[in-house]
Amino acid sequence: MILNATNSSFCDSSLKWSNVSRSLHLPATASMGVIWSRNASGKSFVSGYSGKVKGSEQMNRKSAYAISKHAEEIVIEDEAAVMSETAPSLKSIPGLPNPLGVLETDNGINFALFSKHATSVTLCLSLPDREIDASSNDEMIELKLDPIANKTGDIWHICVQELPRSNVIYGYKIDGPQNWHQGHRFDSSVVLIDPYAKLIEGRRIFGDPTDRFSKLSGTYDFSSLPFDWGDNYAQPNIPEKDLVIYEMNVRAFTADKSSGLEQSIRGSYDGVIDKIPHLLELGVNAVELLPVFEFDEFEFQRHPNPRDHMVNTWGYSTINFFAPMARYASDGGGPIVASQEFKEMVKALHLAGIEVILDVVYNHTNEADDKHPYTTSFRGIDNKTYYMVDDNGQLLNFSGCGNTLNCNHPVVMELILDSLRHWVTEYHVDGFRFDLASVLCRGTDGSPLDAPPLIRAIAKDSTLSRCKIISEPWDCGGLYLVGKFPNWDRWAEWNGMYRDDIRRFIKGDIGMKGRFATRVAGSADLYKVNKRKPYHGINFVIAHDGFTLYDLVSYNNKHNDANGENGNDGSNDNLSWNCGCEGETSDVNIKALRFRQMKNFHLALMVSQGVPMMLMGDEYGHTRNGNNNSYGHDTAINHFQWGQLDARKNDLFRFFAEVIKLRQKHQVFRQEYFIGNKEITWHEDNWDNHESKFIAFTLHDSDEGDLYLAFNAHNYFVKVPIPSPPQGRCWFRVVDTNLESPNDIIPEGVTGIGNTYDVAPYSSILLQAKL
């Protein structure tokens, strides 16, 4: 066993300095299987933690085995005496190679880490009972693993005895080949986060600039009691066809002062719980949470760049795939509190009948590119395994973020599966939306795969069998798979064609009537294959990325100056229309047209076959002032404005909520199978007229009564003949978006509908045949 001396500016009197370069040899201990050392390099890997051992005296910081940064090696006169005086009271055995991560066993705390190419692995520990105001120079315990005793195959492992059951901070220093052209990026000076860490410790207050350079590190908790899900608890298990998804950001939902919440819970998981009544009033039954895996909100501030004034508020830059975002805990509670409160949030949403879908990012990580790398975990553990590299060892970039996770490598694939299972079993989430999921369809060399192993494994996994699994079926490398995503009849897709075609028709583009009809009817051209269903298409007009609904009808061009990239970021083609004036206006006619268009979009979305998804804030007309790429603004640009909601409660919000309830009431909008002539009648004999921007159809429902819908995207009135209602019934007007609230939607309907109806410019109507 070798006791490695590391940098320090002091030494103990029991040492003698020597210019003779020597290693300090200690007697081998068969039960240990490690090489032990103490790091006193002048900076701890987690700021604010001291090097105390629980239940023992504080370790002497003037350790006999710490040497000056400029000193040579050291010579020990009495090796046995030095070992007994300075070594911490930590014992270990070789441990187990499985499972990866940290496990409590009868023998102690087991640590296991994969690294195929590492030549040296050192476990770094900071123990509890640390001083609150501990210096950033506090030291760590290092246990250097013996590649003979502590390695099985490509797994490095050690079981440390008598460690505390929680609040231990840990990481790894890893060394290996230095040849970049072979794909290696080892750096033994960096303490790395365990990819399987279940909790991440470090900064506790989101966006605190005074703490932006502190490190994040793994920790564990085996001392907390199991979470009490309750005797009457059950997951909603909502059929996919009945979902109405609300895409939202946990922090942005309640971070604004207008939320009325105490400062300590604004922007937290607990904050979401307080606002569940809003979700119920709106009528949604599933929330799709923007990334809640641990991420670094200060990633843009690592080096000077045009974005270094921003804070990552969306979270699409994962540090760890198992740990909930610790800075979403209330009152800076830290990772254990975050884990507890995340479960409380899920439980509360489930008790309200609302499912929880996570937006997950497995296409890349926070570690950036080779020009400005930020090594925190995978890059330094085994870059060649975890990331796609070319024949010259350079990172491939199909994510647009500098690196691409090597998803179909067996080790990485199992990491992803283990992560997904963890969120299902530990946190009871109901499903996942996979960001840039086409990356997951690429082989280890980046080439597209017809039957990607990871996609199949997710579809077939027994633990994930009840989960909703949704792909964003494209990536930044041009692999566009809408309607063609490998699916095993399980995967749903974000229907990007639905978004584009609905936008074009509603704003009045020519030649879009047929495509609009196809999308409203469930996109059979995309999904009617094998055993796929209409609900495998996730319909949306608006998502987090791009314009809000209000901005879609208020801006022809993006206005991204606040992002610092001279307008070069964000999509240039938004298929938007400002209704006659760019941005804010006092023109009452333009304002009325914009609100009419928002209602048209929402009605079209909610009456379409498939699963509708809307964006947080659209229910009151949230604006980002034309910014279509607002990922870096932790401000009112992204924050839900509860005062504006109150101002719109009786008009726009009311319309949104009533239309959602209308969808939930009528089964004809939520068909299990693709509709045909028995379910729908198109009142159209002019399909080939590209100038036509009017369409009408009847959905047949013998129970609730037929529903007639018409959409007019012309800039003039269309007098349309109304078909005869079924025998014994008459038509009631339920929706006319041209009317002001509350007449724009009257759920019980209004009688007096004649043989014709004047459908106003840029408006839509819904009639119901009632007894």
mmCIF file of C-alpha atoms in Angstrom, residues 391-727:
data_model
loop_
_atom_site.group_PDB
_atom_site.id
_atom_site.type_symbol
_atom_site.label_atom_id
_atom_site.label_comp_id
_atom_site.label_asym_id
_atom_site.label_seq_id
_atom_site.Cartn_x
_atom_site.Cartn_y
_atom_site.Cartn_z
ATOM 1 C CA ASP A 391 -12.275 8.400 -35.649
ATOM 2 C CA ASN A 392 -9.972 11.162 -34.421
ATOM 3 C CA GLY A 393 -11.375 11.071 -30.903
ATOM 4 C CA GLN A 394 -13.259 14.362 -31.307
ATOM 5 C CA LEU A 395 -16.720 14.825 -29.830
ATOM 6 C CA LEU A 396 -19.655 14.441 -32.196
ATOM 7 C CA ASN A 397 -22.427 16.990 -31.759
ATOM 8 C CA PHE A 398 -25.945 15.964 -32.791
ATOM 9 C CA SER A 399 -27.485 17.811 -29.841
ATOM 10 C CA GLY A 400 -26.351 21.325 -30.691
ATOM 11 C CA CYS A 401 -24.837 21.549 -27.218
ATOM 12 C CA GLY A 402 -21.267 20.417 -27.803
ATOM 13 C CA ASN A 403 -21.506 16.718 -26.994
ATOM 14 C CA THR A 404 -23.751 13.742 -27.698
ATOM 15 C CA LEU A 405 -24.415 10.992 -25.200
ATOM 16 C CA ASN A 406 -23.470 7.561 -26.565
ATOM 17 C CA CYS A 407 -26.978 6.284 -25.857
ATOM 18 C CA ASN A 408 -26.817 2.902 -27.585
ATOM 19 C CA HIS A 409 -23.560 1.834 -25.993
ATOM 20 C CA PRO A 410 -24.544 -1.034 -23.646
ATOM 21 C CA VAL A 411 -23.198 0.708 -20.539
ATOM 22 C CA VAL A 412 -24.831 4.049 -21.312
ATOM 23 C CA MET A 413 -28.062 2.344 -22.333
ATOM 24 C CA GLU A 414 -28.221 0.571 -18.967
ATOM 25 C CA LEU A 415 -27.506 3.861 -17.181
ATOM 26 C CA ILE A 416 -30.484 5.456 -18.933
ATOM 27 C CA LEU A 417 -32.766 2.500 -18.194
ATOM 28 C CA ASP A 418 -31.692 2.436 -14.550
ATOM 29 C CA SER A 419 -32.369 6.162 -14.303
ATOM 30 C CA LEU A 420 -35.864 5.856 -15.796
ATOM 31 C CA ARG A 421 -36.712 2.944 -13.516
ATOM 32 C CA HIS A 422 -35.502 4.951 -10.540
ATOM 33 C CA TRP A 423 -37.890 7.819 -11.295
ATOM 34 C CA VAL A 424 -40.774 5.377 -11.694
ATOM 35 C CA THR A 425 -40.131 3.292 -8.587
ATOM 36 C CA GLU A 426 -38.753 5.938 -6.236
ATOM 37 C CA TYR A 427 -40.745 8.990 -7.344
ATOM 38 C CA HIS A 428 -43.848 7.434 -8.945
ATOM 39 C CA VAL A 429 -43.731 9.543 -12.092
ATOM 40 C CA ASP A 430 -46.156 8.568 -14.832
ATOM 41 C CA GLY A 431 -44.123 9.067 -17.956
ATOM 42 C CA PHE A 432 -41.331 10.768 -19.842
ATOM 43 C CA ARG A 433 -40.921 13.104 -22.791
ATOM 44 C CA PHE A 434 -37.485 12.579 -24.381
ATOM 45 C CA ASP A 435 -35.777 15.743 -25.582
ATOM 46 C CA LEU A 436 -34.211 15.476 -29.069
ATOM 47 C CA ALA A 437 -35.045 11.789 -29.038
ATOM 48 C CA SER A 438 -33.665 11.136 -32.526
ATOM 49 C CA VAL A 439 -30.236 11.181 -30.868
ATOM 50 C CA LEU A 440 -31.356 8.030 -29.068
ATOM 51 C CA CYS A 441 -31.809 6.430 -32.494
ATOM 52 C CA ARG A 442 -28.143 6.806 -33.468
ATOM 53 C CA GLY A 443 -25.430 4.192 -33.176
ATOM 54 C CA THR A 444 -22.161 4.688 -31.353
ATOM 55 C CA ASP A 445 -20.696 6.276 -34.497
ATOM 56 C CA GLY A 446 -23.673 8.616 -34.877
ATOM 57 C CA SER A 447 -25.290 6.813 -37.807
ATOM 58 C CA PRO A 448 -29.096 6.329 -37.696
ATOM 59 C CA LEU A 449 -30.347 2.901 -36.609
ATOM 60 C CA ASP A 450 -33.506 1.239 -37.919
ATOM 61 C CA ALA A 451 -34.084 -0.576 -34.621
ATOM 62 C CA PRO A 452 -32.188 1.314 -31.905
ATOM 63 C CA PRO A 453 -31.621 -0.952 -28.895
ATOM 64 C CA LEU A 454 -32.357 1.747 -26.313
ATOM 65 C CA ILE A 455 -35.700 2.719 -27.871
ATOM 66 C CA ARG A 456 -36.738 -0.928 -27.983
ATOM 67 C CA ALA A 457 -35.557 -1.580 -24.421
ATOM 68 C CA ILE A 458 -37.600 1.355 -23.086
ATOM 69 C CA ALA A 459 -40.681 0.146 -24.966
ATOM 70 C CA LYS A 460 -40.308 -3.417 -23.659
ATOM 71 C CA ASP A 461 -39.108 -2.759 -20.106
ATOM 72 C CA SER A 462 -41.426 -4.249 -17.470
ATOM 73 C CA THR A 463 -40.967 -1.396 -14.991
ATOM 74 C CA LEU A 464 -41.692 1.208 -17.660
ATOM 75 C CA SER A 465 -44.604 -0.720 -19.168
ATOM 76 C CA ARG A 466 -47.303 1.487 -17.640
ATOM 77 C CA CYS A 467 -45.502 4.732 -18.417
ATOM 78 C CA LYS A 468 -46.298 7.234 -21.095
ATOM 79 C CA ILE A 469 -43.242 7.510 -23.347
ATOM 80 C CA ILE A 470 -43.096 10.468 -25.708
ATOM 81 C CA SER A 471 -40.356 11.372 -28.166
ATOM 82 C CA GLU A 472 -39.340 14.700 -29.586
ATOM 83 C CA PRO A 473 -38.637 12.977 -32.934
ATOM 84 C CA TRP A 474 -35.836 15.135 -34.300
ATOM 85 C CA ASP A 475 -32.334 16.271 -33.374
ATOM 86 C CA CYS A 476 -29.862 18.963 -34.352
ATOM 87 C CA GLY A 477 -28.115 16.646 -36.805
ATOM 88 C CA GLY A 478 -31.085 16.645 -39.180
ATOM 89 C CA LEU A 479 -32.621 13.288 -38.217
ATOM 90 C CA TYR A 480 -36.324 14.209 -38.526
ATOM 91 C CA LEU A 481 -38.519 11.247 -37.601
ATOM 92 C CA VAL A 482 -42.029 12.661 -37.160
ATOM 93 C CA GLY A 483 -44.354 9.780 -38.045
ATOM 94 C CA LYS A 484 -41.355 7.487 -38.501
ATOM 95 C CA PHE A 485 -39.922 7.259 -35.003
ATOM 96 C CA PRO A 486 -39.124 3.612 -34.090
ATOM 97 C CA ASN A 487 -41.955 2.869 -31.703
ATOM 98 C CA TRP A 488 -42.849 -0.786 -31.114
ATOM 99 C CA ASP A 489 -46.446 0.516 -30.981
ATOM 100 C CA ARG A 490 -45.622 2.139 -27.632
ATOM 101 C CA TRP A 491 -43.899 5.430 -28.332
ATOM 102 C CA ALA A 492 -45.901 8.604 -28.816
ATOM 103 C CA GLU A 493 -44.390 11.590 -30.637
ATOM 104 C CA TRP A 494 -44.481 15.351 -30.482
ATOM 105 C CA ASN A 495 -46.297 16.009 -33.753
ATOM 106 C CA GLY A 496 -44.285 18.833 -35.268
ATOM 107 C CA MET A 497 -46.323 18.628 -38.461
ATOM 108 C CA TYR A 498 -49.494 19.306 -36.482
ATOM 109 C CA ARG A 499 -47.956 22.486 -35.056
ATOM 110 C CA ASP A 500 -46.866 23.748 -38.455
ATOM 111 C CA ASP A 501 -50.053 22.926 -40.363
ATOM 112 C CA ILE A 502 -52.410 24.328 -37.728
ATOM 113 C CA ARG A 503 -50.387 27.544 -37.535
ATOM 114 C CA ARG A 504 -50.429 27.975 -41.304
ATOM 115 C CA PHE A 505 -54.156 27.403 -41.681
ATOM 116 C CA ILE A 506 -55.336 29.542 -38.745
ATOM 117 C CA LYS A 507 -53.211 32.518 -39.837
ATOM 118 C CA GLY A 508 -54.647 32.276 -43.335
ATOM 119 C CA ASP A 509 -52.047 30.622 -45.576
ATOM 120 C CA ILE A 510 -53.446 29.288 -48.828
ATOM 121 C CA GLY A 511 -53.550 25.608 -49.719
ATOM 122 C CA MET A 512 -53.723 24.403 -46.113
ATOM 123 C CA LYS A 513 -57.328 23.229 -45.804
ATOM 124 C CA GLY A 514 -56.642 19.575 -46.568
ATOM 125 C CA ARG A 515 -53.653 19.412 -44.255
ATOM 126 C CA PHE A 516 -55.629 21.126 -41.492
ATOM 127 C CA ALA A 517 -58.351 18.494 -41.875
ATOM 128 C CA THR A 518 -55.787 15.686 -41.722
ATOM 129 C CA ARG A 519 -54.258 17.042 -38.500
ATOM 130 C CA VAL A 520 -57.603 17.647 -36.771
ATOM 131 C CA ALA A 521 -58.683 14.116 -37.680
ATOM 132 C CA GLY A 522 -55.668 12.567 -35.949
ATOM 133 C CA SER A 523 -52.816 12.588 -38.515
ATOM 134 C CA ALA A 524 -53.612 9.170 -39.942
ATOM 135 C CA ASP A 525 -51.015 9.836 -42.640
ATOM 136 C CA LEU A 526 -48.384 9.677 -39.901
ATOM 137 C CA TYR A 527 -49.694 7.242 -37.305
ATOM 138 C CA LYS A 528 -52.161 4.839 -38.915
ATOM 139 C CA VAL A 529 -49.638 2.014 -39.243
ATOM 140 C CA ASN A 530 -49.333 -1.299 -37.433
ATOM 141 C CA LYS A 531 -51.089 -0.944 -34.061
ATOM 142 C CA ARG A 532 -50.517 2.773 -33.583
ATOM 143 C CA LYS A 533 -53.388 4.958 -32.421
ATOM 144 C CA PRO A 534 -54.353 8.630 -32.732
ATOM 145 C CA TYR A 535 -53.054 9.251 -29.204
ATOM 146 C CA HIS A 536 -49.535 8.401 -30.357
ATOM 147 C CA GLY A 537 -49.528 11.910 -31.786
ATOM 148 C CA ILE A 538 -48.998 14.648 -29.191
ATOM 149 C CA ASN A 539 -50.667 17.680 -30.741
ATOM 150 C CA PHE A 540 -49.387 21.128 -29.887
ATOM 151 C CA VAL A 541 -49.399 24.615 -31.301
ATOM 152 C CA ILE A 542 -47.072 26.084 -28.661
ATOM 153 C CA ALA A 543 -44.261 24.603 -26.575
ATOM 154 C CA HIS A 544 -41.574 26.069 -24.311
ATOM 155 C CA ASP A 545 -39.255 26.479 -27.293
ATOM 156 C CA GLY A 546 -40.495 29.267 -29.575
ATOM 157 C CA PHE A 547 -43.169 31.924 -29.302
ATOM 158 C CA THR A 548 -45.853 31.860 -26.640
ATOM 159 C CA LEU A 549 -49.401 31.795 -28.008
ATOM 160 C CA TYR A 550 -49.781 35.542 -27.458
ATOM 161 C CA ASP A 551 -46.496 36.228 -29.237
ATOM 162 C CA LEU A 552 -47.485 33.925 -32.105
ATOM 163 C CA VAL A 553 -50.325 36.326 -32.941
ATOM 164 C CA SER A 554 -48.367 39.500 -32.070
ATOM 165 C CA TYR A 555 -45.005 39.181 -33.825
ATOM 166 C CA ASN A 556 -43.884 38.380 -37.335
ATOM 167 C CA ASN A 557 -40.232 38.282 -36.282
ATOM 168 C CA LYS A 558 -38.308 37.097 -33.240
ATOM 169 C CA HIS A 559 -36.948 39.727 -30.871
ATOM 170 C CA ASN A 560 -34.083 38.001 -29.047
ATOM 171 C CA ASP A 561 -31.763 40.926 -28.339
ATOM 172 C CA ALA A 562 -31.876 40.209 -24.602
ATOM 173 C CA ASN A 563 -30.123 36.889 -25.254
ATOM 174 C CA GLY A 564 -26.907 38.629 -26.280
ATOM 175 C CA GLU A 565 -26.374 36.791 -29.569
ATOM 176 C CA ASN A 566 -27.397 39.591 -31.949
ATOM 177 C CA GLY A 567 -30.569 37.760 -32.857
ATOM 178 C CA ASN A 568 -28.712 34.766 -34.279
ATOM 179 C CA ASP A 569 -30.348 32.314 -31.890
ATOM 180 C CA GLY A 570 -33.874 30.940 -32.049
ATOM 181 C CA SER A 571 -35.920 29.893 -35.048
ATOM 182 C CA ASN A 572 -36.242 32.330 -37.941
ATOM 183 C CA ASP A 573 -39.416 30.736 -39.295
ATOM 184 C CA ASN A 574 -42.158 30.778 -36.671
ATOM 185 C CA LEU A 575 -45.203 30.613 -38.970
ATOM 186 C CA SER A 576 -46.570 33.537 -36.977
ATOM 187 C CA TRP A 577 -48.712 36.564 -37.871
ATOM 188 C CA ASN A 578 -48.830 39.795 -35.889
ATOM 189 C CA CYS A 579 -52.383 40.622 -37.029
ATOM 190 C CA GLY A 580 -51.281 43.945 -38.494
ATOM 191 C CA CYS A 581 -48.829 45.449 -36.003
ATOM 192 C CA GLU A 582 -45.493 44.213 -34.663
ATOM 193 C CA GLY A 583 -45.651 43.878 -30.897
ATOM 194 C CA GLU A 584 -47.792 45.828 -28.473
ATOM 195 C CA THR A 585 -50.464 48.151 -29.807
ATOM 196 C CA SER A 586 -53.371 50.223 -28.591
ATOM 197 C CA ASP A 587 -55.434 49.431 -31.693
ATOM 198 C CA VAL A 588 -58.598 47.806 -30.325
ATOM 199 C CA ASN A 589 -59.341 46.003 -33.583
ATOM 200 C CA ILE A 590 -55.911 44.379 -33.724
ATOM 201 C CA LYS A 591 -56.126 43.424 -30.062
ATOM 202 C CA ALA A 592 -59.541 41.856 -30.610
ATOM 203 C CA LEU A 593 -58.261 39.909 -33.624
ATOM 204 C CA ARG A 594 -55.302 38.596 -31.611
ATOM 205 C CA PHE A 595 -57.518 37.280 -28.832
ATOM 206 C CA ARG A 596 -59.822 35.756 -31.419
ATOM 207 C CA GLN A 597 -56.890 33.978 -33.028
ATOM 208 C CA MET A 598 -55.685 32.635 -29.674
ATOM 209 C CA LYS A 599 -59.151 31.204 -29.098
ATOM 210 C CA ASN A 600 -59.165 29.695 -32.590
ATOM 211 C CA PHE A 601 -55.860 27.944 -31.945
ATOM 212 C CA HIS A 602 -57.026 26.614 -28.601
ATOM 213 C CA LEU A 603 -60.336 25.342 -29.948
ATOM 214 C CA ALA A 604 -58.638 23.585 -32.870
ATOM 215 C CA LEU A 605 -56.171 21.950 -30.475
ATOM 216 C CA MET A 606 -58.828 20.677 -28.092
ATOM 217 C CA VAL A 607 -61.157 19.246 -30.761
ATOM 218 C CA SER A 608 -58.362 17.392 -32.597
ATOM 219 C CA GLN A 609 -57.948 13.636 -32.341
ATOM 220 C CA GLY A 610 -54.768 12.772 -30.462
ATOM 221 C CA VAL A 611 -53.349 14.164 -27.222
ATOM 222 C CA PRO A 612 -53.372 17.965 -26.785
ATOM 223 C CA MET A 613 -50.527 19.788 -25.048
ATOM 224 C CA MET A 614 -50.592 23.457 -24.091
ATOM 225 C CA LEU A 615 -47.928 25.717 -22.598
ATOM 226 C CA MET A 616 -48.012 27.208 -19.116
ATOM 227 C CA GLY A 617 -49.179 30.817 -19.283
ATOM 228 C CA ASP A 618 -51.019 30.617 -22.578
ATOM 229 C CA GLU A 619 -54.275 30.445 -20.624
ATOM 230 C CA TYR A 620 -53.918 34.154 -19.814
ATOM 231 C CA GLY A 621 -51.874 35.275 -22.832
ATOM 232 C CA HIS A 622 -48.324 35.310 -21.427
ATOM 233 C CA THR A 623 -45.839 37.295 -23.512
ATOM 234 C CA ARG A 624 -42.062 37.060 -23.764
ATOM 235 C CA ASN A 625 -42.033 40.274 -25.799
ATOM 236 C CA GLY A 626 -41.242 38.388 -28.968
ATOM 237 C CA ASN A 627 -38.319 36.381 -27.575
ATOM 238 C CA ASN A 628 -38.624 32.895 -29.074
ATOM 239 C CA ASN A 629 -35.639 31.400 -27.234
ATOM 240 C CA SER A 630 -35.986 32.509 -23.628
ATOM 241 C CA TYR A 631 -34.018 29.676 -21.999
ATOM 242 C CA GLY A 632 -31.685 32.020 -20.099
ATOM 243 C CA HIS A 633 -34.057 34.449 -18.402
ATOM 244 C CA ASP A 634 -35.009 33.824 -14.793
ATOM 245 C CA THR A 635 -37.355 36.805 -14.914
ATOM 246 C CA ALA A 636 -40.911 37.788 -15.795
ATOM 247 C CA ILE A 637 -40.087 36.777 -19.372
ATOM 248 C CA ASN A 638 -40.532 33.172 -18.231
ATOM 249 C CA HIS A 639 -42.207 33.498 -14.841
ATOM 250 C CA PHE A 640 -45.942 32.884 -14.625
ATOM 251 C CA GLN A 641 -47.654 36.225 -13.982
ATOM 252 C CA TRP A 642 -50.454 35.518 -11.528
ATOM 253 C CA GLY A 643 -51.702 39.119 -11.631
ATOM 254 C CA GLN A 644 -52.233 38.860 -15.365
ATOM 255 C CA LEU A 645 -54.092 35.599 -14.828
ATOM 256 C CA ASP A 646 -56.437 37.346 -12.397
ATOM 257 C CA ALA A 647 -57.060 40.066 -14.968
ATOM 258 C CA ARG A 648 -57.977 37.434 -17.589
ATOM 259 C CA LYS A 649 -59.938 35.072 -15.358
ATOM 260 C CA ASN A 650 -63.296 36.067 -16.805
ATOM 261 C CA ASP A 651 -62.389 36.122 -20.488
ATOM 262 C CA LEU A 652 -59.387 34.295 -22.000
ATOM 263 C CA PHE A 653 -58.823 31.943 -19.066
ATOM 264 C CA ARG A 654 -62.523 31.155 -18.848
ATOM 265 C CA PHE A 655 -62.584 30.292 -22.557
ATOM 266 C CA PHE A 656 -59.530 28.031 -22.255
ATOM 267 C CA ALA A 657 -60.938 26.190 -19.239
ATOM 268 C CA GLU A 658 -64.401 25.711 -20.730
ATOM 269 C CA VAL A 659 -63.029 24.367 -24.003
ATOM 270 C CA ILE A 660 -60.889 21.836 -22.100
ATOM 271 C CA LYS A 661 -63.968 20.731 -20.161
ATOM 272 C CA LEU A 662 -65.817 20.446 -23.456
ATOM 273 C CA ARG A 663 -63.144 18.057 -24.717
ATOM 274 C CA GLN A 664 -63.336 15.963 -21.571
ATOM 275 C CA LYS A 665 -67.119 15.807 -21.786
ATOM 276 C CA HIS A 666 -67.349 14.589 -25.382
ATOM 277 C CA GLN A 667 -65.839 11.240 -26.244
ATOM 278 C CA VAL A 668 -65.909 12.109 -29.966
ATOM 279 C CA PHE A 669 -62.805 14.288 -29.452
ATOM 280 C CA ARG A 670 -60.922 11.421 -27.800
ATOM 281 C CA GLN A 671 -61.347 8.421 -30.069
ATOM 282 C CA GLU A 672 -59.430 5.219 -29.440
ATOM 283 C CA TYR A 673 -59.167 4.509 -33.165
ATOM 284 C CA PHE A 674 -58.794 6.602 -36.281
ATOM 285 C CA ILE A 675 -62.087 8.119 -37.348
ATOM 286 C CA GLY A 676 -63.789 7.403 -40.662
ATOM 287 C CA ASN A 677 -66.992 8.222 -42.495
ATOM 288 C CA LYS A 678 -69.156 6.862 -39.680
ATOM 289 C CA GLU A 679 -67.612 9.215 -37.145
ATOM 290 C CA ILE A 680 -67.151 12.365 -39.244
ATOM 291 C CA THR A 681 -68.820 14.129 -42.154
ATOM 292 C CA TRP A 682 -66.839 16.757 -44.037
ATOM 293 C CA HIS A 683 -69.024 19.525 -45.420
ATOM 294 C CA GLU A 684 -66.710 20.204 -48.282
ATOM 295 C CA ASP A 685 -66.708 19.696 -52.043
ATOM 296 C CA ASN A 686 -63.937 22.143 -52.788
ATOM 297 C CA TRP A 687 -60.814 20.367 -51.494
ATOM 298 C CA ASP A 688 -58.730 21.284 -54.519
ATOM 299 C CA ASN A 689 -59.330 25.027 -54.250
ATOM 300 C CA HIS A 690 -56.048 26.329 -52.792
ATOM 301 C CA GLU A 691 -57.612 29.732 -52.229
ATOM 302 C CA SER A 692 -60.234 28.303 -49.851
ATOM 303 C CA LYS A 693 -59.553 28.957 -46.165
ATOM 304 C CA PHE A 694 -62.860 27.717 -44.779
ATOM 305 C CA ILE A 695 -63.639 24.228 -43.511
ATOM 306 C CA ALA A 696 -66.606 22.669 -41.714
ATOM 307 C CA PHE A 697 -67.358 19.177 -40.414
ATOM 308 C CA THR A 698 -69.707 17.271 -38.123
ATOM 309 C CA LEU A 699 -68.578 14.757 -35.518
ATOM 310 C CA HIS A 700 -71.314 12.205 -34.911
ATOM 311 C CA ASP A 701 -72.255 11.309 -31.342
ATOM 312 C CA SER A 702 -75.551 9.529 -30.729
ATOM 313 C CA ASP A 703 -75.219 9.928 -26.953
ATOM 314 C CA GLU A 704 -74.222 13.537 -26.346
ATOM 315 C CA GLY A 705 -75.393 14.818 -29.713
ATOM 316 C CA ASP A 706 -73.589 15.633 -32.959
ATOM 317 C CA LEU A 707 -71.062 18.460 -32.934
ATOM 318 C CA TYR A 708 -70.692 20.811 -35.885
ATOM 319 C CA LEU A 709 -67.475 22.823 -36.234
ATOM 320 C CA ALA A 710 -66.394 25.458 -38.714
ATOM 321 C CA PHE A 711 -63.108 27.369 -39.033
ATOM 322 C CA ASN A 712 -62.896 30.497 -41.164
ATOM 323 C CA ALA A 713 -59.389 31.797 -41.911
ATOM 324 C CA HIS A 714 -60.593 34.277 -44.532
ATOM 325 C CA ASN A 715 -60.584 37.998 -43.838
ATOM 326 C CA TYR A 716 -64.304 38.186 -44.633
ATOM 327 C CA PHE A 717 -67.550 36.664 -43.376
ATOM 328 C CA VAL A 718 -68.606 33.288 -44.744
ATOM 329 C CA LYS A 719 -72.333 32.493 -44.779
ATOM 330 C CA VAL A 720 -72.371 28.742 -44.342
ATOM 331 C CA PRO A 721 -75.366 26.389 -44.686
ATOM 332 C CA ILE A 722 -75.913 24.395 -41.507
ATOM 333 C CA PRO A 723 -76.780 20.709 -42.047
ATOM 334 C CA SER A 724 -80.004 19.367 -40.616
ATOM 335 C CA PRO A 725 -79.570 18.084 -37.065
ATOM 336 C CA PRO A 726 -80.430 14.478 -36.195
ATOM 337 C CA GLN A 727 -84.134 13.780 -35.848
#
